[in-house]
CSV table of C-alpha atoms in Angstrom, one decimal:
chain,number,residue,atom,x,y,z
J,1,UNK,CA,121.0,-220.0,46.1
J,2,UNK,CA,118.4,-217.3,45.6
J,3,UNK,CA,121.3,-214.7,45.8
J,4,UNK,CA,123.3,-216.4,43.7
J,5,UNK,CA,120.9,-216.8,40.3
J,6,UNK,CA,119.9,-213.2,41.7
J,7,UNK,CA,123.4,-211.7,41.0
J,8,UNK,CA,124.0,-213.6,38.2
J,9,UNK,CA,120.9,-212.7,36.8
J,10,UNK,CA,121.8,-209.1,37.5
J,11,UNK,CA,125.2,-209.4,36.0
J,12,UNK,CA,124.0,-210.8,32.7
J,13,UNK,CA,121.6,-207.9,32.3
J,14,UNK,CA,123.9,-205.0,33.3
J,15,UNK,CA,125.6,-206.1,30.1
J,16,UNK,CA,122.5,-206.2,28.1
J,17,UNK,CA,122.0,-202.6,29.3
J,18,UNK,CA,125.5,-202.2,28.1
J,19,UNK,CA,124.6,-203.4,24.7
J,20,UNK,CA,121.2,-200.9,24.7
J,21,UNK,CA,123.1,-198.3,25.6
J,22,UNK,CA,125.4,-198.8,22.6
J,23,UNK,CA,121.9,-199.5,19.9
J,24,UNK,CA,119.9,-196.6,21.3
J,25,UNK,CA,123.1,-194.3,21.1
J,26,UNK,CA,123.2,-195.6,17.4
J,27,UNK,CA,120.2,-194.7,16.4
J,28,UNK,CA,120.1,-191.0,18.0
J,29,UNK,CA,122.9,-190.7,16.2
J,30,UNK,CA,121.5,-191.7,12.8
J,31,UNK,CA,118.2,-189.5,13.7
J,32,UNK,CA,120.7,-186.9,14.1
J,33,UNK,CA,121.4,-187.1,10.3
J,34,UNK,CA,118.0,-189.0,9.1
J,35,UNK,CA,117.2,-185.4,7.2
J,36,UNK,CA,120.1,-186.5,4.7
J,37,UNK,CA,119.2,-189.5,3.6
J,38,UNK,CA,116.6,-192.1,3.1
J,39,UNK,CA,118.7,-194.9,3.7
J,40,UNK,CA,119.2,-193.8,7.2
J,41,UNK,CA,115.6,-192.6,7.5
J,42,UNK,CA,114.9,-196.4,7.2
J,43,UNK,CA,118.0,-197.3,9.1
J,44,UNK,CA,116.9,-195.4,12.3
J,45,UNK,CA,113.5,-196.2,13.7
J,46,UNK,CA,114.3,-200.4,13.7
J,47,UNK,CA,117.5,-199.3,15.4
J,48,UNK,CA,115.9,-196.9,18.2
J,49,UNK,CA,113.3,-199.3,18.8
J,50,UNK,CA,115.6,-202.3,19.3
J,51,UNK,CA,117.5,-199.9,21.0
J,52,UNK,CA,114.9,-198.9,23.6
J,53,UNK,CA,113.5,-202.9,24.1
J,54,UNK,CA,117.1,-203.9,24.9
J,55,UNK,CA,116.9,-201.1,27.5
J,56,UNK,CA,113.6,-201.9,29.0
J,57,UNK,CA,114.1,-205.6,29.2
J,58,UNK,CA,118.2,-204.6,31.1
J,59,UNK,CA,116.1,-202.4,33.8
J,60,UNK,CA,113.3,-204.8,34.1
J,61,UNK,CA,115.3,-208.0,34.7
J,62,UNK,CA,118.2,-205.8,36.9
J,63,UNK,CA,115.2,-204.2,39.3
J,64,UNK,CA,114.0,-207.9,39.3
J,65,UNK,CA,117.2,-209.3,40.2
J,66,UNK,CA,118.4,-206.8,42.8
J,67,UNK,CA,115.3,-206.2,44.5
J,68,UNK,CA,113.7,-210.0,44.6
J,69,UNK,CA,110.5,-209.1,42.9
J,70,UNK,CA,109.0,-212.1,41.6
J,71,UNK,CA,106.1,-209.8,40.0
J,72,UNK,CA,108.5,-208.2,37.8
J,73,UNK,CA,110.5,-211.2,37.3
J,74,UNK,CA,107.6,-212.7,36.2
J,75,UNK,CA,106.9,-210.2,33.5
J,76,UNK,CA,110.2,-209.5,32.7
J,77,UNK,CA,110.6,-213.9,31.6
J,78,UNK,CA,107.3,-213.2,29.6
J,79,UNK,CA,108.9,-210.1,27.7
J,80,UNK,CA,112.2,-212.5,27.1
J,81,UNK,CA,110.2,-215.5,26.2
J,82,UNK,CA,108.7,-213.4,23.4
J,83,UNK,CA,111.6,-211.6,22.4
J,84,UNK,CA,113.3,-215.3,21.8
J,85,UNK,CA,110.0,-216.7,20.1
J,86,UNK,CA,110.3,-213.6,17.6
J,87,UNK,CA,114.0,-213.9,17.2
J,88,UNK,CA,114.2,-217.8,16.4
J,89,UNK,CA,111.2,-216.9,13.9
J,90,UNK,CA,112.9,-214.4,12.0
J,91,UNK,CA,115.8,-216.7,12.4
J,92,UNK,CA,114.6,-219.2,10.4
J,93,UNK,CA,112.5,-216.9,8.1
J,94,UNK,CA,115.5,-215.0,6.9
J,95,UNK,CA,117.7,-218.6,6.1
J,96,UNK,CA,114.4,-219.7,4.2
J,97,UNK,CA,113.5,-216.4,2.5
J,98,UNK,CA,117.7,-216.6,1.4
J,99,UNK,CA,118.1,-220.0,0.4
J,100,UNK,CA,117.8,-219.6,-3.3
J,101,UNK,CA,119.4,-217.1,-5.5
J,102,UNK,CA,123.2,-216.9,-6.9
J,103,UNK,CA,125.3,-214.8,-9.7
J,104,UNK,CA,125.3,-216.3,-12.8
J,105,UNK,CA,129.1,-217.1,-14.4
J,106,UNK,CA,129.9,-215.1,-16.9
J,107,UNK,CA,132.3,-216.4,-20.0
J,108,UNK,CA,135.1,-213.8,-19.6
J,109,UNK,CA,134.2,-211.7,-17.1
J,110,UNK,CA,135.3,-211.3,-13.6
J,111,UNK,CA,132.0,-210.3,-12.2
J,112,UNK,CA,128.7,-212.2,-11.9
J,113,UNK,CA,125.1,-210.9,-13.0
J,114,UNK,CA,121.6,-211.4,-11.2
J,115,UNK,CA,118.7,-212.5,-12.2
J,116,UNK,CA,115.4,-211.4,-10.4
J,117,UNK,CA,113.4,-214.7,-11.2
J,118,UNK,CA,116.4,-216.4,-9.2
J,119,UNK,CA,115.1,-215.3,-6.2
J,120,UNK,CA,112.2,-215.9,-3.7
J,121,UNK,CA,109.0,-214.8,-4.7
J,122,UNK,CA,108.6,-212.9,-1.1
J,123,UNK,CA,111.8,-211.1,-1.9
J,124,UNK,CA,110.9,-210.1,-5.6
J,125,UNK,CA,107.7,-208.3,-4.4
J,126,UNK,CA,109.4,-206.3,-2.3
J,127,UNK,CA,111.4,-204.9,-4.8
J,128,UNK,CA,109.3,-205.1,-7.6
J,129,UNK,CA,106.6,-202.8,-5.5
J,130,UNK,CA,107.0,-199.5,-6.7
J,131,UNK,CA,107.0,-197.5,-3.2
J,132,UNK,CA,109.6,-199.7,-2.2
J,133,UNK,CA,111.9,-199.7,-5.1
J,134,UNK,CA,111.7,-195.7,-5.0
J,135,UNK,CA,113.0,-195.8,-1.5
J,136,UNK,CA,116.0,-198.3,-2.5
J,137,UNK,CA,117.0,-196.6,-5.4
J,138,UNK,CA,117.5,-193.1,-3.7
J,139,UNK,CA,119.4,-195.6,-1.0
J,140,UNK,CA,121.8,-196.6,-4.4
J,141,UNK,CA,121.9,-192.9,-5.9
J,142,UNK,CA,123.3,-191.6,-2.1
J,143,UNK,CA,125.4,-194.2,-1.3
J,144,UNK,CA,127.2,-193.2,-4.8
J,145,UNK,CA,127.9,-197.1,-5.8
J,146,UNK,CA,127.8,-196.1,-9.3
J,147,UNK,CA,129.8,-192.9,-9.2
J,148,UNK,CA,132.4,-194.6,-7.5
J,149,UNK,CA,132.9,-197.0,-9.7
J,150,UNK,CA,133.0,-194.5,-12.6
J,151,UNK,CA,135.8,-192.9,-11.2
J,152,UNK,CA,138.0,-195.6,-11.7
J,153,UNK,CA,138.7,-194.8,-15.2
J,154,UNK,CA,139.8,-198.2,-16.0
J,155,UNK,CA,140.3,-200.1,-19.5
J,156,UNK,CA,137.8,-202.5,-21.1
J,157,UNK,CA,140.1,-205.2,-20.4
J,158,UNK,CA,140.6,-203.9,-16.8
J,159,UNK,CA,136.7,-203.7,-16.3
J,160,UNK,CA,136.0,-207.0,-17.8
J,161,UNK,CA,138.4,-208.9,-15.3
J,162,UNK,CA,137.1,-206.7,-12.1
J,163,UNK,CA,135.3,-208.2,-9.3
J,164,UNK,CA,132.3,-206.2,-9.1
J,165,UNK,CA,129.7,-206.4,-5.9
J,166,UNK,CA,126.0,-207.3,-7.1
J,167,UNK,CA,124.8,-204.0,-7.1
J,168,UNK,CA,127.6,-202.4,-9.0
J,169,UNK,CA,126.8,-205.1,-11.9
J,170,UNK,CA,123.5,-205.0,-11.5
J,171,UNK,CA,122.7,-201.3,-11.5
J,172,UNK,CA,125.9,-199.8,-12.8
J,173,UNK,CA,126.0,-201.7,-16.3
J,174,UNK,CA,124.1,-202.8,-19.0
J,175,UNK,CA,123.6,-206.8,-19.2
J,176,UNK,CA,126.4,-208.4,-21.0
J,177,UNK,CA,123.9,-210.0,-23.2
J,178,UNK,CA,123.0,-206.7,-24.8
J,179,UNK,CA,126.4,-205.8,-26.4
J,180,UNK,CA,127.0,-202.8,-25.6
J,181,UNK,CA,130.3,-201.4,-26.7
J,182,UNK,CA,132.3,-200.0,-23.7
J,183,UNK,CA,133.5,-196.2,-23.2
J,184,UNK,CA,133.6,-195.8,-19.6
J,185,UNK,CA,132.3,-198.1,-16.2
J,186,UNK,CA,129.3,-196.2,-16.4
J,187,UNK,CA,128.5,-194.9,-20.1
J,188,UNK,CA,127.7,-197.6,-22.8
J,189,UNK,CA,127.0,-197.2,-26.8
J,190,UNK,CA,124.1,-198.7,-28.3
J,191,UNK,CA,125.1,-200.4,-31.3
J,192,UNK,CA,123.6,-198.8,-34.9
J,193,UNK,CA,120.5,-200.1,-35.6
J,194,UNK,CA,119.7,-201.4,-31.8
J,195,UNK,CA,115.7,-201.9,-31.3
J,196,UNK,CA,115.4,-204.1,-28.3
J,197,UNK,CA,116.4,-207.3,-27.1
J,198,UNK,CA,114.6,-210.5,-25.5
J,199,UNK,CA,116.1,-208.4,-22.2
J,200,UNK,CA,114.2,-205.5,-21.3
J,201,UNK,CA,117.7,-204.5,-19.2
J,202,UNK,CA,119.0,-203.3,-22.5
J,203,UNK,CA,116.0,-201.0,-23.0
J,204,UNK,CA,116.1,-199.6,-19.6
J,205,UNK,CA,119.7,-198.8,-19.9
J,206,UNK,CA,120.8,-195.0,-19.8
J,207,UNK,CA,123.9,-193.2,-19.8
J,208,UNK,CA,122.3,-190.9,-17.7
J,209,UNK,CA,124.2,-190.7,-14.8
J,210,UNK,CA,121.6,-190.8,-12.9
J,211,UNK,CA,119.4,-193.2,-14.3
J,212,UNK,CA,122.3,-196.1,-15.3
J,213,UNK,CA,120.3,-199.1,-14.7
J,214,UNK,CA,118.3,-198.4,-11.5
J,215,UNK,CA,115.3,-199.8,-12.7
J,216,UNK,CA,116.5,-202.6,-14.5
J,217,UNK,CA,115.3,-206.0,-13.1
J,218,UNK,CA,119.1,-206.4,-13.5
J,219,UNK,CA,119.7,-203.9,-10.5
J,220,UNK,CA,116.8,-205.2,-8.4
J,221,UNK,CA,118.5,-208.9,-8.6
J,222,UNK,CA,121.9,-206.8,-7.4
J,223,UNK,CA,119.8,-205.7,-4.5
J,224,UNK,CA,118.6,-208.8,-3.6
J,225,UNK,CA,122.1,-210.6,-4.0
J,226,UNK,CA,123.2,-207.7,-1.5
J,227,UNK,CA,120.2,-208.4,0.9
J,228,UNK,CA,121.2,-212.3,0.8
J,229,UNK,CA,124.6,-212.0,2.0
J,230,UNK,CA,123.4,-209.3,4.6
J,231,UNK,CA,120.6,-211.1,5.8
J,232,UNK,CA,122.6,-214.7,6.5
J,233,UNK,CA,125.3,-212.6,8.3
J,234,UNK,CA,122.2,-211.1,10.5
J,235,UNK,CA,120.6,-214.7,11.4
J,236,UNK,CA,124.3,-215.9,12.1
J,237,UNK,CA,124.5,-213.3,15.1
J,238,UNK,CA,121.0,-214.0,15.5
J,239,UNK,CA,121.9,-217.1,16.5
J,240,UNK,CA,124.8,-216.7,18.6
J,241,UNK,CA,122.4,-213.9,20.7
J,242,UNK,CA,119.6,-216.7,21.1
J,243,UNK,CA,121.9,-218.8,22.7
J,244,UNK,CA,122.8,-215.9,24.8
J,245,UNK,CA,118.9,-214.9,25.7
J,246,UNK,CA,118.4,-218.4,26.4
J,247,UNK,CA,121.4,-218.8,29.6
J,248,UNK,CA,119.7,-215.5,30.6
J,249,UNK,CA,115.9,-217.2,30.3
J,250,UNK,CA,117.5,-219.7,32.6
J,251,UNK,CA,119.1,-217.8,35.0
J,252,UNK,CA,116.2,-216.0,35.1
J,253,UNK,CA,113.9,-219.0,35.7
J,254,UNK,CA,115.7,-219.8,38.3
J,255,UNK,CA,115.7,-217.2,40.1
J,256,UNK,CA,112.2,-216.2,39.7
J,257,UNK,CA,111.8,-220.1,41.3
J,258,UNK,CA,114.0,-219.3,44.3
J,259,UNK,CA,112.5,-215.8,45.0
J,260,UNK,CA,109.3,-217.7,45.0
J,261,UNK,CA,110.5,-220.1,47.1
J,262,UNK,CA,112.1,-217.6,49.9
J,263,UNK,CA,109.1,-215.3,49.8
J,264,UNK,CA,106.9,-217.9,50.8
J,265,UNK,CA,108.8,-220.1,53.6
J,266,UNK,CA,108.1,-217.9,56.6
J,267,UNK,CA,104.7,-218.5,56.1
J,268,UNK,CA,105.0,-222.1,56.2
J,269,UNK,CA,107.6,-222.3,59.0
């Protein structure tokens, strides 16, 4: 029986080491490029480090396994129990953290626009803190969202009836509300005599290529739209690896149980 959960145990772990492999080899290779970019300067260190825990936990639990160790067994359940207890928390954080917020309709428009006070209040500091916003918007400005879309060169009436992500109609457009008068996806006219609005999006608008609306709260709703969708896709898998640290908790239990139990019966025989 011990043998059994034993090489089970170290079956299930040789594909975790598998799956570290894979992370760790990831994240070397966005270090390898983390001087371009700070999208993958953020990207990287999580990666490597989840990387390099998948790894650990693989070697632990297959040196356990294959060598009948209840020590390290022992150790290497406490590391998983953890690494579950973490996992079902941010689980459940990121579903709560993304339960409100959606794109507002717009009469006439293929797209949707953001609103910021839509949206946690968790998630509006973190974009609304200005060390943070910095980093995102040079994340935007590389990934060239906006200069993509400005190369479509398409008509009003094309542009109106497009399906644009969050970002692109947060960050690469004015607000409808301000009425604007199209020229391009990316460059808007002011209309004669324009002062401000109740929206302070209109303000912050520039057809400065690089500017656009990158500060507008209009953008930082895009981002959090983006982050939404992104974050219920990561506690989806989240779940479905759970379940899969859990069968190896268990196999893992009981084999630490058996080892126990064979290390000890000479001494009672």
């Amino acid at each position: 029986m011990a043998r059994c959960s034993n090489g089970l145990l170290g079956l299930l772990n040789a594909g975790v080491l598998v799956l570290a492999v894979v992370v760790l080899g990831g994240g070397i290779w966005l270090s390898n490029r983390a001087a371009t970019t700070d999208c993958e300067r953020f990207m990287e260190r999580p990666v490597v480090a989840l990387g390099v825990l998948l790894l650990a936990l693989s070697l632990a639990g297959l040196a356990g396994a294959l060598c009948g160790a209840s020590c390290l067994l022992w150790l290497y359940l406490l590391a998983l129990f953890l690494l579950i207890l973490a996992l079902f928390i941010f689980t459940v954080f990121a579903f709560v953290v993304t339960n409100r917020g959606a794109g507002w309709v717009v009469s006439g428009r293929g797209y949707r626009e953001y609103r910021l006070g839509d949206y946690s209040t968790w998630l509006q500091r973190r974009v609304e803190n200005s060390a943070n916003w910095a980093k995102i918007r040079s994340c935007l400005q590389d990934g060239k969202v906006c200069e993509k879309l400005g190369a479509r060169r398409e008509t009003m009436d094309q542009f109106v009836g497009s399906n644009l992500s969050p970002i692109q109609s947060g960050c690469c457009k004015p607000p409808t509300g301000c009425n604007f008068a199209y020229v391009s996806e990316t460059v808007w006219t002011k209309p004669s005599g324009f002062n401000s609005t109740d929206d302070p999006d209109c303000t912050t608008w520039s057809n400065d290529q690089t500017a656009l609306c990158y500060d507008c709260q209009s953008c930082k709703a895009g981002v959090l739209a983006n982050l939404k969708n992104d974050w219920k896709k990561i506690a989806t898998v989240n779940i479905i690896f759970l379940i899969f640290l859990i069968i190896v908790y268990s196999v893992g239990c009981c084999a630490f149980r058996n080892n126990r139990r064979d290390n000890s019966y000479p001494a009672w025989k």
